[in-house]
Each structure stands twice: as structure tokens, then as C-alpha cells.
């Protein structure tokens, strides 16, 4: 493993800048906001840790790209900016989300609530789900994995026609695998940043996708008629459980972040880190590092403390027994305290998988924390 540990001065410059105007903008932030953001360059901070590379297949190792500090983001003339007239994030579900005990409506509500808390100040609107046939997209059977795939670029063209006047962006989500062109095996998602559009698939977030028993494999691989969408009738889509919900929340906020102009984060552990495979994606935290948080704050204009004082949000883990269901809580109602107070770290729900075991910082609720607690029957 390799730890990418930047110096205190490098992180401080990446966050604040040496530009006089940007330094003044930072100084104008409320003291409690700076208290949180300054954790970016505190030695041995327990809130924001260095990025750890586990193998050469991890994103930073296999996809070298320049870093993006706050000043570069702020001065980027091509990044998209919300306006009072274009301030809504639209989500367009495509295809079935129905092979589960959780209804499509519940799943979309969870995504909406999470996204609105993350992009605090913007509204998130879920459009009515449409079948694949309504998009007019090309499709195929993957010759290696034998599952159905739909054409990402065709879906972007469909989304462009559907994009409402008040939209900052429109993103399509689907449980069906994607491919961008005939020569590619698959793609997790594709976006047009200048057009404010993206299409993302959660199909490969199913834990069984790469197993021989995956239910989405077709028994016979053959070329399908281009206009016969009946093959999608009753086609398998993965069950919506806690793991898939967590992964899709991460992906949705990450990809919309790109539409705002945020590049892959290489400063600290952050949801904007690139990921080359599912294991690496699961290691990403749910929230932004201070450098990326400042970028988003400058784009939307929210008050950082208010963003973390939004209404408490719970994601109920449906696939666990009732008494052992961890509640993923958006902790928001605790008072803000000074960062100099002694930090006490403790963990709850020790049986949660590693990617869910986030620390609970009792005594530093000035940060947005994801708390895990065992649910009692009368609380549910």
C-alpha cells in the first residue's frame, strides 16, 4: 500500500490559495466554517485522512492526471454554474427498478433526499420512470458477460431533449448495464459537462454481477432485432439493498460533482476520488474533503454549517434482521463546538462491513457525521 500524504503547506494552499482575492473570500467565512475547513491541513487530523492506494490498479496509479486546487476550480471559465433560473437537479430513471421488496418510489425518494442534503440549496426533482423503449436507444448483449446493455450516447441524446428549462443538470440512472460504443466492453457512466447531462448505471454494483450465477445473464447470446424492446420485459434488475443504495448515493453525488466542474480529488480521502473498480469505490467516504467542499460551497453559495444542520436523514438497511439493522443517520441537530475540544472517537455497530464502519466523533459535531446505531423495534 502507498499513502499519498501532502505537506501542510501544500494542502493549505490548495484550500485557501495565495491569490489575495481568494484569501479574502476565505477570511470572510464564519469562524465555525473555517474551523472545519482548516482540518484539511492539520497534521494527523482524524476527520480527513490521506488517500491510501492499495494496488497499481487503483485510479491514481493507473490514470495519472493533474490535481485541481480551489484556485484552479474558481478560475475555470468552462465550469457550469447554477443560476436562480437554472437551479434544479433532475433525475430520470430509465428501465425497471422493480426486482426488490423496496418500491421504485421509495428508492427514488432516498436518492432525492440524500442528493438534496449533499447539494444543499438546490432542488432535486425525480422525473417519472420511462421504459427503455421510450428512449429509442440502441442495445446489445455483451459477448463476455452475456447481459443486456443499452447505448450511453443514445441515452444522452434522449436526456438532452427532455432537459427542462429550469434544470442545472439532468442525469439518467438505470439498473441496466451501459456501453458507449461497439468496441467498448462497458462503461459505468458517461456525461456531457458542457450540456449538463449524465447517464449512470448501477448494474455492476450488484454483488453478484461478476458471478456465474448472475440472474441477468441470457442463456443464448445472439444479435437482437434493433427495434424489438420486448427483451427488456421482465429482465432481471438487482434487488435494492443497503449496499446498493450506499453505492448509488456515492456514485450519483460524485458524478453530479463533475458536472459542477470538480475534478477527481487527489488531496485527501473524498467522495470525489476516482475509482477504477468496485473495491476502490467502496473505500471512498460518503462526503467531500475540505478542498472539494469549498469548491462546491463557492459554486452553490450555501452556508457550510447550515448544510450540516439539515433535517436528520435515515437510510434503513432493509436487508438486515430488524433488531440488527443499522440506521445510517445524517447527524445534523447537534450544536457546533470548537475544534480545540478534546476529541473522543468511538464506534458503533461493529458488525457493519468495513466500507460502512465510519467513525463517530462524539465531541466534534461541527462536522457532518455518519452515525451507525442499532435500531430498536419501537424506534422503527
Tab-separated table of C-alpha atoms in Angstrom:
chain	number	residue	atom	x	y	z
A	1	UNK	CA	0.000	0.000	0.000
A	2	UNK	CA	1.052	3.572	-0.656
A	3	UNK	CA	-0.121	6.615	1.311
A	4	UNK	CA	-0.338	9.941	-0.533
A	5	UNK	CA	0.454	12.464	2.177
A	6	UNK	CA	0.752	16.094	1.119
A	7	UNK	CA	2.563	18.638	3.266
A	8	UNK	CA	0.655	21.026	5.484
A	9	UNK	CA	1.613	23.967	3.253
A	10	UNK	CA	0.549	22.221	0.035
A	11	UNK	CA	-2.879	21.406	1.483
A	12	UNK	CA	-3.274	24.906	2.908
A	13	UNK	CA	-2.518	26.460	-0.493
A	14	UNK	CA	-4.848	24.022	-2.249
A	15	UNK	CA	-7.653	25.034	0.115
A	16	UNK	CA	-7.105	28.776	0.593
A	17	UNK	CA	-4.850	29.830	-2.337
A	18	UNK	CA	-2.170	32.511	-2.374
A	19	UNK	CA	-4.341	34.779	-4.501
A	20	UNK	CA	-5.221	37.874	-2.471
A	21	UNK	CA	-8.856	37.931	-3.606
A	22	UNK	CA	-9.400	34.255	-2.784
A	23	UNK	CA	-7.662	34.593	0.575
A	24	UNK	CA	-10.083	37.413	1.441
A	25	UNK	CA	-13.039	35.231	0.419
A	26	UNK	CA	-11.776	32.585	2.801
A	27	UNK	CA	-11.289	35.069	5.623
A	28	UNK	CA	-14.901	36.203	5.188
A	29	UNK	CA	-16.192	32.732	6.056
A	30	UNK	CA	-17.682	32.284	9.503
A	31	UNK	CA	-15.224	31.085	12.139
A	32	UNK	CA	-17.051	27.769	12.543
A	33	UNK	CA	-16.817	27.136	8.809
A	34	UNK	CA	-13.093	27.830	8.787
A	35	UNK	CA	-12.742	25.636	11.853
A	36	UNK	CA	-13.943	22.690	9.794
A	37	UNK	CA	-12.138	23.548	6.555
A	38	UNK	CA	-8.833	24.077	8.363
A	39	UNK	CA	-8.881	20.399	9.288
A	40	UNK	CA	-7.591	19.818	5.744
A	41	UNK	CA	-4.062	20.812	6.713
A	42	UNK	CA	-3.972	19.818	10.389
A	43	UNK	CA	-1.272	17.203	10.992
A	44	UNK	CA	-2.744	13.805	11.834
A	45	UNK	CA	-6.343	15.004	11.510
A	46	UNK	CA	-8.797	12.248	12.370
A	47	UNK	CA	-11.506	13.850	10.270
A	48	UNK	CA	-9.806	13.935	6.890
A	49	UNK	CA	-7.183	11.320	6.218
A	50	UNK	CA	-4.627	10.898	3.406
A	51	UNK	CA	-5.524	8.764	0.405
A	52	UNK	CA	-4.215	5.205	0.553
A	53	UNK	CA	-3.523	3.307	-2.674
A	54	UNK	CA	-3.974	-0.427	-2.227
A	55	UNK	CA	-2.737	-1.606	-5.628
A	56	UNK	CA	-1.446	-0.472	-9.009
A	57	UNK	CA	-4.963	-0.915	-10.360
A	58	UNK	CA	-6.281	1.938	-8.191
A	59	UNK	CA	-7.352	5.075	-10.054
A	60	UNK	CA	-4.470	7.431	-9.250
A	61	UNK	CA	-1.891	4.769	-10.133
A	62	UNK	CA	-3.463	3.793	-13.445
A	63	UNK	CA	-4.918	7.165	-14.527
A	64	UNK	CA	-2.359	9.914	-13.881
A	65	UNK	CA	-3.997	13.335	-14.049
A	66	UNK	CA	-3.195	16.818	-12.713
A	67	UNK	CA	-4.555	17.922	-9.357
A	68	UNK	CA	-7.189	20.662	-9.116
A	69	UNK	CA	-6.919	23.115	-6.231
A	70	UNK	CA	-9.542	25.662	-5.216
A	71	UNK	CA	-7.998	28.475	-7.255
A	72	UNK	CA	-7.982	26.388	-10.451
A	73	UNK	CA	-11.608	25.443	-9.879
A	74	UNK	CA	-12.671	29.005	-9.102
A	75	UNK	CA	-10.999	30.425	-12.221
A	76	UNK	CA	-12.170	27.707	-14.627
A	77	UNK	CA	-14.126	29.578	-17.341
A	78	UNK	CA	-15.787	26.406	-18.615
A	79	UNK	CA	-17.367	25.023	-15.457
A	80	UNK	CA	-21.136	25.059	-15.122
A	81	UNK	CA	-22.723	27.363	-12.541
A	82	UNK	CA	-26.271	27.186	-11.144
A	83	UNK	CA	-28.342	30.344	-11.547
A	84	UNK	CA	-31.657	31.424	-9.979
A	85	UNK	CA	-33.376	30.331	-13.204
A	86	UNK	CA	-31.421	27.090	-13.564
A	87	UNK	CA	-31.111	25.606	-10.098
A	88	UNK	CA	-32.776	22.193	-10.227
A	89	UNK	CA	-31.134	18.790	-10.498
A	90	UNK	CA	-33.362	16.403	-12.449
A	91	UNK	CA	-33.057	12.632	-12.153
A	92	UNK	CA	-34.552	10.470	-14.907
A	93	UNK	CA	-34.973	6.758	-14.026
A	94	UNK	CA	-34.720	4.510	-17.095
A	95	UNK	CA	-35.906	0.910	-17.179
A	96	UNK	CA	-37.037	-1.295	-14.337
A	97	UNK	CA	-36.034	-0.921	-10.699
A	98	UNK	CA	-38.521	-3.491	-9.582
A	99	UNK	CA	-36.855	-6.805	-8.648
A	100	UNK	CA	-36.991	-5.971	-4.964
A	101	UNK	CA	-39.239	-5.569	-1.926
A	102	UNK	CA	-38.381	-1.869	-1.953
A	103	UNK	CA	-40.578	0.137	-4.305
A	104	UNK	CA	-39.119	2.337	-7.019
A	105	UNK	CA	-40.784	5.316	-5.324
A	106	UNK	CA	-39.025	4.637	-2.004
A	107	UNK	CA	-35.657	4.173	-3.684
A	108	UNK	CA	-36.010	7.396	-5.678
A	109	UNK	CA	-37.086	9.277	-2.550
A	110	UNK	CA	-33.958	8.110	-0.729
A	111	UNK	CA	-31.770	9.245	-3.619
A	112	UNK	CA	-33.602	12.576	-3.803
A	113	UNK	CA	-33.327	13.292	-0.072
A	114	UNK	CA	-29.675	12.335	0.022
A	115	UNK	CA	-28.834	14.406	-3.043
A	116	UNK	CA	-30.681	17.459	-1.706
A	117	UNK	CA	-28.749	17.224	1.568
A	118	UNK	CA	-25.477	16.884	-0.321
A	119	UNK	CA	-26.171	19.700	-2.813
A	120	UNK	CA	-27.792	21.849	-0.172
A	121	UNK	CA	-29.581	24.857	-1.667
A	122	UNK	CA	-30.598	23.185	-4.921
A	123	UNK	CA	-33.810	21.265	-5.504
A	124	UNK	CA	-33.757	17.684	-6.763
A	125	UNK	CA	-36.674	16.528	-8.886
A	126	UNK	CA	-37.340	12.924	-9.848
A	127	UNK	CA	-38.963	12.505	-13.249
A	128	UNK	CA	-41.408	9.707	-13.974
A	129	UNK	CA	-39.561	6.469	-14.848
A	130	UNK	CA	-39.555	5.572	-18.543
A	131	UNK	CA	-39.100	2.155	-20.169
A	132	UNK	CA	-36.036	1.611	-22.341
A	133	UNK	CA	-38.245	1.605	-25.445
A	134	UNK	CA	-39.173	5.275	-24.894
A	135	UNK	CA	-35.555	6.353	-25.274
A	136	UNK	CA	-35.114	4.822	-28.733
A	137	UNK	CA	-31.590	3.774	-27.765
A	138	UNK	CA	-29.552	1.001	-29.333
A	139	UNK	CA	-28.917	-2.100	-27.237
A	140	UNK	CA	-26.992	-5.365	-27.360
A	141	UNK	CA	-25.981	-8.493	-25.455
A	142	UNK	CA	-22.441	-8.287	-24.064
A	143	UNK	CA	-20.449	-11.139	-25.606
A	144	UNK	CA	-18.384	-11.678	-22.449
A	145	UNK	CA	-20.847	-11.250	-19.590
A	146	UNK	CA	-23.966	-12.214	-21.611
A	147	UNK	CA	-26.118	-9.441	-20.099
A	148	UNK	CA	-28.209	-6.779	-21.796
A	149	UNK	CA	-26.617	-3.376	-22.371
A	150	UNK	CA	-28.001	-0.046	-23.591
A	151	UNK	CA	-26.139	2.623	-25.549
A	152	UNK	CA	-24.960	5.509	-23.341
A	153	UNK	CA	-24.570	8.148	-26.079
A	154	UNK	CA	-28.100	7.482	-27.359
A	155	UNK	CA	-29.394	7.996	-23.833
A	156	UNK	CA	-27.583	11.338	-23.566
A	157	UNK	CA	-29.319	12.451	-26.754
A	158	UNK	CA	-32.654	11.446	-25.200
A	159	UNK	CA	-31.875	13.359	-21.985
A	160	UNK	CA	-30.945	16.465	-23.950
A	161	UNK	CA	-34.433	16.551	-25.458
A	162	UNK	CA	-36.023	16.096	-22.016
A	163	UNK	CA	-33.933	18.633	-20.106
A	164	UNK	CA	-36.343	21.171	-18.500
A	165	UNK	CA	-35.815	24.922	-18.760
A	166	UNK	CA	-35.048	25.311	-15.050
A	167	UNK	CA	-32.521	22.466	-14.957
A	168	UNK	CA	-28.962	22.993	-13.849
A	169	UNK	CA	-28.421	19.417	-14.973
A	170	UNK	CA	-30.285	16.243	-15.805
A	171	UNK	CA	-28.940	12.794	-15.013
A	172	UNK	CA	-30.308	9.451	-16.079
A	173	UNK	CA	-29.986	6.423	-13.815
A	174	UNK	CA	-30.598	2.810	-14.728
A	175	UNK	CA	-30.124	-0.697	-13.402
A	176	UNK	CA	-29.214	-1.889	-16.905
A	177	UNK	CA	-25.573	-2.078	-17.978
A	178	UNK	CA	-24.186	0.565	-20.372
A	179	UNK	CA	-21.795	0.642	-23.317
A	180	UNK	CA	-20.518	3.808	-25.064
A	181	UNK	CA	-19.587	2.324	-28.440
A	182	UNK	CA	-19.339	-1.062	-30.124
A	183	UNK	CA	-15.630	-1.517	-29.386
A	184	UNK	CA	-16.031	-0.997	-25.618
A	185	UNK	CA	-16.929	-3.739	-23.156
A	186	UNK	CA	-18.947	-1.484	-20.817
A	187	UNK	CA	-18.961	1.867	-19.064
A	188	UNK	CA	-20.273	2.791	-15.586
A	189	UNK	CA	-21.461	6.169	-16.852
A	190	UNK	CA	-20.990	8.938	-19.352
A	191	UNK	CA	-21.554	12.674	-19.127
A	192	UNK	CA	-21.560	15.862	-21.166
A	193	UNK	CA	-20.338	18.545	-18.783
A	194	UNK	CA	-20.987	21.415	-21.201
A	195	UNK	CA	-24.574	20.239	-21.721
A	196	UNK	CA	-25.151	19.469	-18.032
A	197	UNK	CA	-26.138	15.840	-18.609
A	198	UNK	CA	-25.087	12.415	-17.461
A	199	UNK	CA	-26.197	8.789	-17.594
A	200	UNK	CA	-25.110	6.285	-14.941
A	201	UNK	CA	-25.716	2.583	-14.438
A	202	UNK	CA	-25.840	0.819	-11.073
A	203	UNK	CA	-25.985	-2.655	-12.661
A	204	UNK	CA	-22.415	-3.617	-11.754
A	205	UNK	CA	-22.950	-2.539	-8.148
A	206	UNK	CA	-24.876	-5.776	-7.670
A	207	UNK	CA	-22.618	-8.042	-5.599
A	208	UNK	CA	-23.484	-10.986	-7.866
A	209	UNK	CA	-22.819	-9.257	-11.185
A	210	UNK	CA	-19.498	-10.981	-11.884
A	211	UNK	CA	-20.559	-14.388	-10.593
A	212	UNK	CA	-21.594	-17.268	-12.810
A	213	UNK	CA	-24.980	-17.309	-11.077
A	214	UNK	CA	-25.853	-13.692	-12.025
A	215	UNK	CA	-29.531	-13.702	-12.974
A	216	UNK	CA	-29.058	-11.076	-15.674
A	217	UNK	CA	-27.118	-13.453	-17.919
A	218	UNK	CA	-29.044	-14.503	-21.004
A	219	UNK	CA	-28.992	-18.191	-21.859
A	220	UNK	CA	-28.345	-17.596	-25.539
A	221	UNK	CA	-26.152	-14.840	-26.972
A	222	UNK	CA	-27.420	-13.658	-30.314
A	223	UNK	CA	-27.902	-10.432	-32.207
A	224	UNK	CA	-31.189	-8.836	-31.216
A	225	UNK	CA	-33.601	-7.045	-33.557
A	226	UNK	CA	-32.820	-3.324	-33.264
A	227	UNK	CA	-36.428	-2.220	-32.724
A	228	UNK	CA	-37.683	-5.094	-30.549
A	229	UNK	CA	-37.531	-3.872	-26.965
A	230	UNK	CA	-39.597	-6.770	-25.661
A	231	UNK	CA	-36.360	-8.391	-24.492
A	232	UNK	CA	-36.414	-5.881	-21.610
A	233	UNK	CA	-39.847	-7.048	-20.432
A	234	UNK	CA	-39.276	-8.816	-17.143
A	235	UNK	CA	-35.495	-8.509	-17.477
A	236	UNK	CA	-33.653	-9.007	-14.184
A	237	UNK	CA	-32.608	-5.986	-12.164
A	238	UNK	CA	-30.752	-6.327	-8.843
A	239	UNK	CA	-32.565	-6.031	-5.551
A	240	UNK	CA	-32.234	-2.659	-3.842
A	241	UNK	CA	-30.480	-3.368	-0.549
A	242	UNK	CA	-28.362	-1.253	1.767
A	243	UNK	CA	-25.125	-1.885	-0.103
A	244	UNK	CA	-26.536	-0.967	-3.497
A	245	UNK	CA	-28.236	2.108	-2.049
A	246	UNK	CA	-24.996	3.315	-0.464
A	247	UNK	CA	-23.052	2.727	-3.676
A	248	UNK	CA	-25.632	4.508	-5.814
A	249	UNK	CA	-25.720	7.521	-3.443
A	250	UNK	CA	-21.945	7.811	-3.721
A	251	UNK	CA	-21.979	7.490	-7.491
A	252	UNK	CA	-24.789	9.966	-8.036
A	253	UNK	CA	-23.191	12.699	-5.923
A	254	UNK	CA	-19.740	12.001	-7.393
A	255	UNK	CA	-20.896	12.265	-10.992
A	256	UNK	CA	-23.023	15.375	-10.422
A	257	UNK	CA	-19.913	16.840	-8.792
A	258	UNK	CA	-18.154	16.502	-12.150
A	259	UNK	CA	-20.956	18.476	-13.796
A	260	UNK	CA	-20.210	21.276	-11.308
A	261	UNK	CA	-16.604	21.192	-12.528
A	262	UNK	CA	-14.993	19.248	-9.680
A	263	UNK	CA	-12.158	17.042	-10.915
A	264	UNK	CA	-11.095	13.789	-9.283
A	265	UNK	CA	-9.745	14.554	-5.823
A	266	UNK	CA	-6.131	13.662	-5.093
A	267	UNK	CA	-5.731	15.643	-1.869
A	268	UNK	CA	-7.495	13.659	0.869
A	269	UNK	CA	-9.994	10.835	1.209
A	270	UNK	CA	-13.084	12.196	-0.522
A	271	UNK	CA	-16.171	11.053	-2.415
A	272	UNK	CA	-14.673	12.826	-5.464
A	273	UNK	CA	-11.768	10.366	-5.610
A	274	UNK	CA	-11.635	8.408	-8.840
A	275	UNK	CA	-12.292	4.686	-8.642
A	276	UNK	CA	-11.150	2.048	-11.060
A	277	UNK	CA	-13.019	-0.874	-9.545
A	278	UNK	CA	-15.761	-1.658	-7.059
A	279	UNK	CA	-13.456	-2.328	-4.099
A	280	UNK	CA	-11.852	1.101	-4.526
A	281	UNK	CA	-15.248	2.754	-4.890
A	282	UNK	CA	-16.392	1.166	-1.626
A	283	UNK	CA	-13.367	2.631	0.177
A	284	UNK	CA	-14.354	6.191	-0.712
A	285	UNK	CA	-16.040	8.134	2.103
A	286	UNK	CA	-19.547	9.483	1.664
A	287	UNK	CA	-18.666	13.147	1.899
A	288	UNK	CA	-16.280	15.746	0.498
A	289	UNK	CA	-12.846	16.688	1.777
A	290	UNK	CA	-12.495	20.369	2.809
A	291	UNK	CA	-10.895	21.379	-0.502
A	292	UNK	CA	-13.728	19.940	-2.581
A	293	UNK	CA	-16.279	21.205	-0.056
A	294	UNK	CA	-15.009	24.753	-0.529
A	295	UNK	CA	-15.285	24.326	-4.307
A	296	UNK	CA	-18.910	23.231	-4.003
A	297	UNK	CA	-19.713	25.976	-1.495
A	298	UNK	CA	-18.391	28.617	-3.890
A	299	UNK	CA	-20.470	27.159	-6.728
A	300	UNK	CA	-23.779	26.910	-4.842
A	301	UNK	CA	-23.323	29.552	-2.143
A	302	UNK	CA	-24.612	27.556	0.832
A	303	UNK	CA	-23.612	28.225	4.424
A	304	UNK	CA	-21.378	25.292	5.352
A	305	UNK	CA	-22.746	24.945	8.878
A	306	UNK	CA	-26.343	25.043	7.613
A	307	UNK	CA	-25.522	22.296	5.106
A	308	UNK	CA	-24.679	20.062	8.057
A	309	UNK	CA	-27.711	21.127	10.041
A	310	UNK	CA	-30.274	19.889	7.571
A	311	UNK	CA	-33.082	17.673	8.772
A	312	UNK	CA	-31.932	14.315	10.109
A	313	UNK	CA	-31.938	11.742	7.359
A	314	UNK	CA	-32.102	7.996	7.858
A	315	UNK	CA	-31.381	5.167	5.448
A	316	UNK	CA	-32.846	1.963	6.833
A	317	UNK	CA	-30.864	-1.127	5.963
A	318	UNK	CA	-33.650	-3.329	4.626
A	319	UNK	CA	-31.616	-6.492	4.162
A	320	UNK	CA	-30.721	-6.999	7.843
A	321	UNK	CA	-32.821	-8.520	10.653
A	322	UNK	CA	-34.942	-5.933	12.422
A	323	UNK	CA	-33.022	-5.759	15.712
A	324	UNK	CA	-29.643	-5.637	13.898
A	325	UNK	CA	-30.474	-3.053	11.272
A	326	UNK	CA	-28.002	-0.230	11.413
A	327	UNK	CA	-29.515	3.168	10.805
A	328	UNK	CA	-27.405	5.383	8.626
A	329	UNK	CA	-28.091	8.731	10.245
A	330	UNK	CA	-27.461	12.170	8.901
A	331	UNK	CA	-26.422	13.826	12.158
A	332	UNK	CA	-27.410	17.414	11.898
A	333	UNK	CA	-29.066	18.661	15.016
A	334	UNK	CA	-26.087	18.672	17.391
A	335	UNK	CA	-24.618	22.064	18.285
A	336	UNK	CA	-21.399	23.223	16.676
A	337	UNK	CA	-18.417	23.135	19.051
A	338	UNK	CA	-14.894	24.433	18.838
A	339	UNK	CA	-12.388	22.135	17.139
A	340	UNK	CA	-9.939	22.531	20.010
A	341	UNK	CA	-12.167	20.472	22.308
A	342	UNK	CA	-10.856	17.050	23.100
A	343	UNK	CA	-11.957	14.507	20.518
A	344	UNK	CA	-13.410	11.253	21.645
A	345	UNK	CA	-13.717	8.574	18.999
A	346	UNK	CA	-15.925	5.594	19.364
A	347	UNK	CA	-17.513	3.080	17.046
A	348	UNK	CA	-20.979	1.627	16.955
A	349	UNK	CA	-22.287	-1.316	15.000
A	350	UNK	CA	-19.033	-3.293	14.969
A	351	UNK	CA	-20.627	-5.920	12.758
A	352	UNK	CA	-21.090	-3.480	9.859
A	353	UNK	CA	-18.978	-4.171	6.774
A	354	UNK	CA	-15.676	-2.310	6.527
A	355	UNK	CA	-16.926	0.202	3.988
A	356	UNK	CA	-19.684	1.218	6.417
A	357	UNK	CA	-17.555	1.473	9.550
A	358	UNK	CA	-17.148	5.235	9.704
A	359	UNK	CA	-16.002	6.694	12.981
A	360	UNK	CA	-18.390	8.584	15.183
A	361	UNK	CA	-16.722	11.645	16.627
A	362	UNK	CA	-18.565	12.370	19.880
A	363	UNK	CA	-17.475	15.861	20.816
A	364	UNK	CA	-16.833	17.283	17.367
A	365	UNK	CA	-20.281	17.546	15.806
A	366	UNK	CA	-19.186	20.571	13.792
A	367	UNK	CA	-18.552	18.061	11.032
A	368	UNK	CA	-21.264	16.153	9.197
A	369	UNK	CA	-21.011	12.685	10.674
A	370	UNK	CA	-22.495	9.406	9.543
A	371	UNK	CA	-23.507	7.564	12.688
A	372	UNK	CA	-24.340	3.905	12.956
A	373	UNK	CA	-26.671	2.747	15.708
A	374	UNK	CA	-28.565	-0.473	16.344
A	375	UNK	CA	-32.238	0.064	15.755
A	376	UNK	CA	-34.821	-0.949	18.358
A	377	UNK	CA	-38.170	-2.231	17.225
A	378	UNK	CA	-40.142	0.618	18.787
A	379	UNK	CA	-37.911	3.171	17.054
A	380	UNK	CA	-38.649	1.886	13.538
